[in-house]
Structure formats: structure tokens, C-alpha cells
Short mmCIF file of C-alpha atoms in Angstrom, two decimals:
data_model
loop_
_atom_site.label_atom_id
_atom_site.label_comp_id
_atom_site.label_asym_id
_atom_site.label_seq_id
_atom_site.Cartn_x
_atom_site.Cartn_y
_atom_site.Cartn_z
CA MET A 1 194.01 -205.62 152.47
CA PRO A 2 191.12 -207.33 154.33
CA ARG A 3 189.85 -210.64 153.05
CA LEU A 4 186.35 -211.02 151.66
CA THR A 5 185.35 -213.21 154.59
CA HIS A 6 186.35 -210.42 157.01
CA LEU A 7 184.26 -207.85 155.11
CA LEU A 8 181.25 -210.17 155.05
CA GLY A 9 181.62 -210.79 158.77
CA MET A 10 181.74 -207.03 159.47
CA ALA A 11 178.59 -206.50 157.40
CA ALA A 12 176.75 -209.32 159.16
CA ARG A 13 177.51 -208.23 162.72
CA THR A 14 175.21 -205.96 164.74
CA TRP A 15 176.78 -202.55 165.30
CA THR A 16 176.29 -200.65 168.55
CA LYS A 17 175.07 -197.04 168.59
CA GLU A 18 178.55 -195.76 169.46
CA GLU A 19 180.13 -197.69 166.57
CA ALA A 20 177.43 -196.60 164.10
CA GLU A 21 177.95 -192.93 165.02
CA TYR A 22 181.76 -193.19 164.84
CA VAL A 23 183.39 -190.14 163.30
CA PRO A 24 186.99 -190.23 162.00
CA LYS A 25 189.52 -188.35 164.10
CA TYR A 26 190.25 -185.77 161.41
CA ILE A 27 186.59 -184.66 161.16
CA ARG A 28 186.08 -181.25 162.75
CA TYR A 29 182.62 -179.73 162.70
CA GLY A 30 182.22 -176.04 161.96
CA MET A 31 179.72 -173.60 160.50
CA ASN A 32 179.51 -175.48 157.21
CA LYS A 33 176.83 -178.12 156.81
CA PRO A 34 178.17 -181.72 156.94
CA GLY A 35 178.54 -183.03 153.41
CA SER A 36 178.83 -179.60 151.81
CA LEU A 37 181.85 -178.48 149.79
CA GLY A 38 183.06 -176.18 152.57
CA HIS A 39 182.88 -179.00 155.10
CA LYS A 40 184.84 -181.34 152.82
CA MET A 41 187.51 -178.72 152.13
CA ALA A 42 187.93 -178.00 155.84
CA ASN A 43 188.24 -181.72 156.64
CA ASN A 44 190.77 -182.92 154.10
CA PRO A 45 192.03 -186.38 155.18
CA ASN A 46 195.53 -185.46 153.93
CA LYS A 47 195.62 -182.37 156.17
CA PRO A 48 194.47 -183.48 159.62
CA ARG A 49 193.44 -180.80 162.09
CA LYS A 50 193.61 -180.78 165.85
CA ARG A 51 190.64 -182.61 167.29
CA VAL A 52 188.22 -180.59 169.43
CA TRP A 53 186.91 -182.40 172.50
CA VAL A 54 183.35 -181.40 173.37
CA GLU A 55 181.26 -182.66 176.24
CA PRO A 56 177.94 -183.61 174.60
CA VAL A 57 174.68 -182.24 175.97
CA LYS A 58 172.11 -184.91 176.74
CA GLU A 59 169.02 -184.89 174.57
CA GLU A 60 166.72 -184.32 177.54
CA ASN A 61 168.76 -181.24 178.52
CA LEU A 62 168.80 -179.78 175.01
CA MET A 63 165.96 -177.27 175.21
CA LEU A 64 166.86 -174.88 172.40
CA LYS A 65 165.35 -175.40 168.97
CA LYS A 66 165.79 -173.62 165.66
CA GLY A 67 163.52 -170.57 165.63
CA ASP A 68 163.51 -170.02 169.41
CA ILE A 69 163.89 -166.51 170.86
CA VAL A 70 166.90 -166.40 173.20
CA GLN A 71 168.80 -163.79 175.20
CA ILE A 72 172.59 -163.56 175.23
CA LEU A 73 173.99 -163.82 178.75
CA ARG A 74 177.58 -162.70 178.15
CA GLY A 75 179.74 -161.10 175.49
CA ARG A 76 179.52 -157.94 173.40
CA ASP A 77 175.77 -158.37 172.86
CA GLU A 78 174.90 -159.23 176.44
CA GLY A 79 171.22 -158.66 177.21
CA LYS A 80 170.10 -158.60 173.56
CA GLN A 81 167.46 -160.98 172.24
CA GLY A 82 167.33 -162.70 168.87
CA LYS A 83 166.13 -165.75 166.97
CA VAL A 84 168.15 -168.96 166.77
CA SER A 85 169.07 -169.60 163.14
CA GLN A 86 171.34 -172.62 163.53
CA ILE A 87 172.27 -175.21 166.16
CA ILE A 88 175.43 -177.30 165.85
CA LYS A 89 175.07 -180.08 168.40
CA GLN A 90 178.53 -181.52 167.71
CA ARG A 91 180.14 -178.35 169.11
CA ASN A 92 177.38 -177.14 171.49
CA TRP A 93 177.08 -174.04 169.30
CA VAL A 94 174.09 -171.74 168.87
CA VAL A 95 173.92 -169.09 166.12
CA VAL A 96 171.63 -166.09 166.73
CA GLU A 97 170.44 -163.94 163.82
CA GLY A 98 172.16 -160.55 163.67
CA LEU A 99 174.00 -160.92 167.00
CA ASN A 100 177.58 -161.73 168.00
CA CYS A 101 178.76 -160.74 164.53
CA HIS A 102 182.27 -160.26 163.23
CA TYR A 103 183.61 -158.83 159.97
CA ARG A 104 185.95 -160.46 157.49
CA TYR A 105 187.87 -158.80 154.71
CA ILE A 106 187.66 -160.99 151.61
CA GLY A 107 187.97 -160.74 147.84
CA LYS A 108 191.14 -158.64 147.59
CA ASN A 109 192.71 -159.08 144.15
CA PRO A 110 195.68 -156.77 143.33
CA ALA A 111 195.93 -158.15 139.79
CA LYS A 112 192.46 -156.85 138.93
CA ASP A 113 192.81 -153.77 141.13
CA TYR A 114 189.92 -154.91 143.32
CA PRO A 115 190.25 -153.78 146.96
CA GLY A 116 187.86 -156.43 148.32
CA GLN A 117 184.99 -155.95 150.72
CA MET A 118 183.98 -156.39 154.34
CA VAL A 119 181.57 -159.26 154.95
CA LYS A 120 179.47 -159.50 158.10
CA SER A 121 178.89 -162.97 159.51
CA GLU A 122 177.43 -164.35 162.72
CA ALA A 123 179.80 -166.12 165.09
CA PRO A 124 178.51 -169.06 167.13
CA LEU A 125 177.82 -168.89 170.85
CA MET A 126 178.19 -171.69 173.36
CA TYR A 127 175.02 -173.39 174.53
CA GLY A 128 175.44 -172.01 178.05
CA GLU A 129 175.86 -168.41 176.84
CA VAL A 130 172.21 -168.03 175.84
CA ALA A 131 168.93 -168.46 177.70
CA LEU A 132 165.49 -169.35 176.39
CA ILE A 133 162.88 -166.58 176.49
CA ASP A 134 159.55 -167.20 178.18
CA PRO A 135 156.89 -165.87 175.74
CA SER A 136 154.55 -164.94 178.62
CA ASP A 137 156.78 -162.12 179.93
CA ASN A 138 159.73 -162.01 177.45
CA GLU A 139 162.23 -162.77 180.20
CA PRO A 140 164.96 -165.45 180.19
CA THR A 141 164.11 -168.69 181.95
CA GLU A 142 165.10 -172.30 182.31
CA ALA A 143 162.87 -174.99 180.86
CA GLU A 144 162.26 -178.69 181.18
CA TRP A 145 160.38 -181.38 179.28
CA ARG A 146 157.06 -182.57 180.67
CA PHE A 147 154.16 -184.68 179.46
CA THR A 148 150.55 -183.60 179.20
CA GLU A 149 147.55 -185.72 180.10
CA ASP A 150 147.35 -186.82 176.46
CA GLY A 151 150.97 -187.99 176.52
CA GLU A 152 152.32 -185.09 174.45
CA LYS A 153 155.87 -183.97 175.22
CA VAL A 154 156.03 -180.20 175.78
CA ARG A 155 158.48 -177.60 177.07
CA VAL A 156 157.55 -175.84 180.29
CA SER A 157 159.13 -172.79 181.90
CA THR A 158 160.42 -173.66 185.38
CA ARG A 159 159.88 -170.05 186.53
CA THR A 160 156.29 -169.42 185.42
CA GLY A 161 155.01 -172.89 184.55
CA ARG A 162 153.84 -171.68 181.11
CA LEU A 163 154.20 -173.78 177.98
CA ILE A 164 156.93 -172.80 175.51
CA PRO A 165 155.82 -174.09 172.09
CA VAL A 166 158.35 -175.58 169.68
CA PRO A 167 158.82 -173.26 166.66
CA ALA A 168 157.61 -174.33 163.24
CA GLU A 169 161.17 -173.84 161.84
CA GLU A 170 162.24 -176.92 163.77
CA THR A 171 160.17 -179.18 161.49
CA ALA A 172 161.21 -177.42 158.26
CA ARG A 173 162.70 -179.55 155.50
CA GLU A 174 166.05 -178.90 153.81
CA ASP A 175 164.32 -176.88 151.08
CA GLY A 176 162.81 -174.57 153.71
CA ILE A 177 159.21 -175.82 153.40
CA ILE A 178 157.31 -176.29 156.66
CA PRO A 179 154.90 -179.23 156.18
CA GLU A 180 152.37 -177.97 158.74
CA ALA A 181 152.13 -174.51 157.17
CA TYR A 182 152.39 -175.52 153.49
CA THR A 183 149.44 -174.84 151.19
CA GLU A 184 148.93 -177.15 148.23
CA THR A 185 148.87 -175.58 144.77
CA ALA A 186 147.47 -176.71 141.42
CA LYS A 187 150.77 -178.35 140.41
CA ASP A 188 151.06 -180.38 143.61
CA THR A 189 149.86 -183.94 143.94
CA VAL A 190 146.94 -183.96 146.35
CA SER A 191 147.71 -185.88 149.54
CA GLU A 192 144.59 -188.03 149.13
CA GLU A 193 145.70 -189.02 145.63
CA ALA A 194 149.25 -189.76 146.77
CA THR A 195 148.05 -192.06 149.55
CA ARG A 196 145.31 -193.74 147.49
CA ARG A 197 145.78 -197.49 147.13
CA THR A 198 146.08 -198.30 143.45
CA TYR A 199 147.33 -201.89 143.56
CA VAL A 200 145.64 -204.92 145.06
CA PRO A 201 147.92 -207.96 145.25
CA SER A 202 146.61 -211.25 143.90
CA LEU A 203 147.84 -214.74 143.10
CA ALA A 204 147.58 -214.14 139.35
CA SER A 205 150.69 -213.58 137.27
CA PHE A 206 151.61 -210.20 135.82
CA GLU A 207 150.45 -211.26 132.33
CA ASP A 208 147.11 -212.50 133.67
CA GLU A 209 146.52 -209.21 135.52
CA ILE A 210 147.20 -207.18 132.35
CA MET A 211 144.88 -209.34 130.29
CA SER A 212 142.14 -209.09 132.91
CA TYR A 213 142.56 -205.29 133.12
CA VAL A 214 142.39 -204.85 129.32
CA GLY A 215 139.50 -207.29 128.99
CA ILE A 216 141.22 -210.03 127.06
CA LYS A 217 139.87 -213.48 127.81
CA LYS A 218 142.55 -216.02 128.35
CA PRO A 219 142.09 -219.11 126.14
CA GLU A 220 141.65 -222.36 127.95
CA LYS A 221 144.54 -224.75 127.60
CA LYS A 222 143.92 -228.44 127.27
CA PRO A 223 146.05 -230.52 129.60
CA ILE A 224 148.89 -232.32 127.88
CA ARG A 225 148.71 -236.06 128.09
CA PHE A 226 151.86 -237.72 129.29
CA PHE A 227 152.77 -241.29 130.16
CA TRP A 228 155.19 -242.89 132.57
CA TYR A 229 157.31 -245.72 131.25
#
């Protein structure tokens, strides 16, 4: 049991990036979203699983984004193109909509005389098994990050030199809303109203501000006479 002084010292120290991103040994990333029930069930601390060692891809070399059109380079769907629906950086996995699928037989219940059903699901592909599609000619290409004259970071095809825009799905929130493409409705708070400054700080107390806002005049207090003995 650590002492309180040890815990306070750990909280006061400055953690490095490697220590802050430390993941316990029993954590194994999969298709389930981290923090979801499926992820917690698959990573039970009382039932440790074999750790998977993955060589991480550097951020500057990670060209694929959610919503990109890619072509599969090997496997049963070699040569087919599809949209990236999920990227799992911890395993260098890429999931393509409707491609590299497998079937699972689930739901069999002999007690209720239910035979079950076949469920189709997409299996992940390794990062090197897909190639980004150049929108100018719909052919696979390699890409790299460059900067424009205005300082904007963009993706450029190394084969044609054309820009490959980042899909809007990359900036989508967890609820699926894309901020750039969202249209405000009558029930939404207008952005101008949400950013409007409604409070001006002052040296007056909270009670004095309320009285000034309501229009109540504060009575003048006579100074209390006091004597030193």
C-alpha cells in the first residue's frame, strides 16, 4: 500500500509522453471501440491475453483517413476499391466498407429451437495491404504531406502531383455530425448567441452587481467611530 506522500509525489511530477500513454500489458485492441462494453469484456484483467507487438506507423507516414477511397492490394478482394470506415492505429488496421468480409454463425439456441443466423462482418486489413486512390484518375498511388504557400498542410499524390483532399468524415464527432456540413435548425443555439459575451468582470461584489442590475440603490453607510486605547 503506497503512502500518501508517495501518491502526492507521483501527482506532482511531470510525466513524459511515453509514461502518459502507457497501456497495461493485458490491454489488447480489437474491433471494439476503447471504453465500450465489448472492449472491457475482451480485456478482463483477471483473464490476461497474449500481448500483440505492433510496430507503430509514424504520424507523418499515416496517410489514410476515415472516408478515403482505397484499393486492396492483396487477398480475396484484390483490386477492388472501397471506402475506409474505420482505422485502428494501435494495430495498423484499416476496415473497408463491404470488402474483406467473413461470416459468423451466431444466435443458436437449442432450448428455444432457434437455429441461429449467419452474420456478415468486415475483417480488418493491414495498413500496407491497401493503397490510397488518386481522385484525378482513380488509380492507386502513394502520397506525402506538403505545405501550401499559405502554410496549409495538404496531401499530395507522388505520381501525379494532384491534391488529395481529406474527407469530411475525418472531422466527424462521435454522434456522426460533421461540423463543417451541419445546418443549424430552429432548436439549435445560434453560434453568435453562444459566443456572445454576457459577463463583464468588475471589482464590485456579487451582491452589489445584482443590486445595480435590478436598480436598487445601495444605502450609504456611515463610518463607525472607533478609538485606540
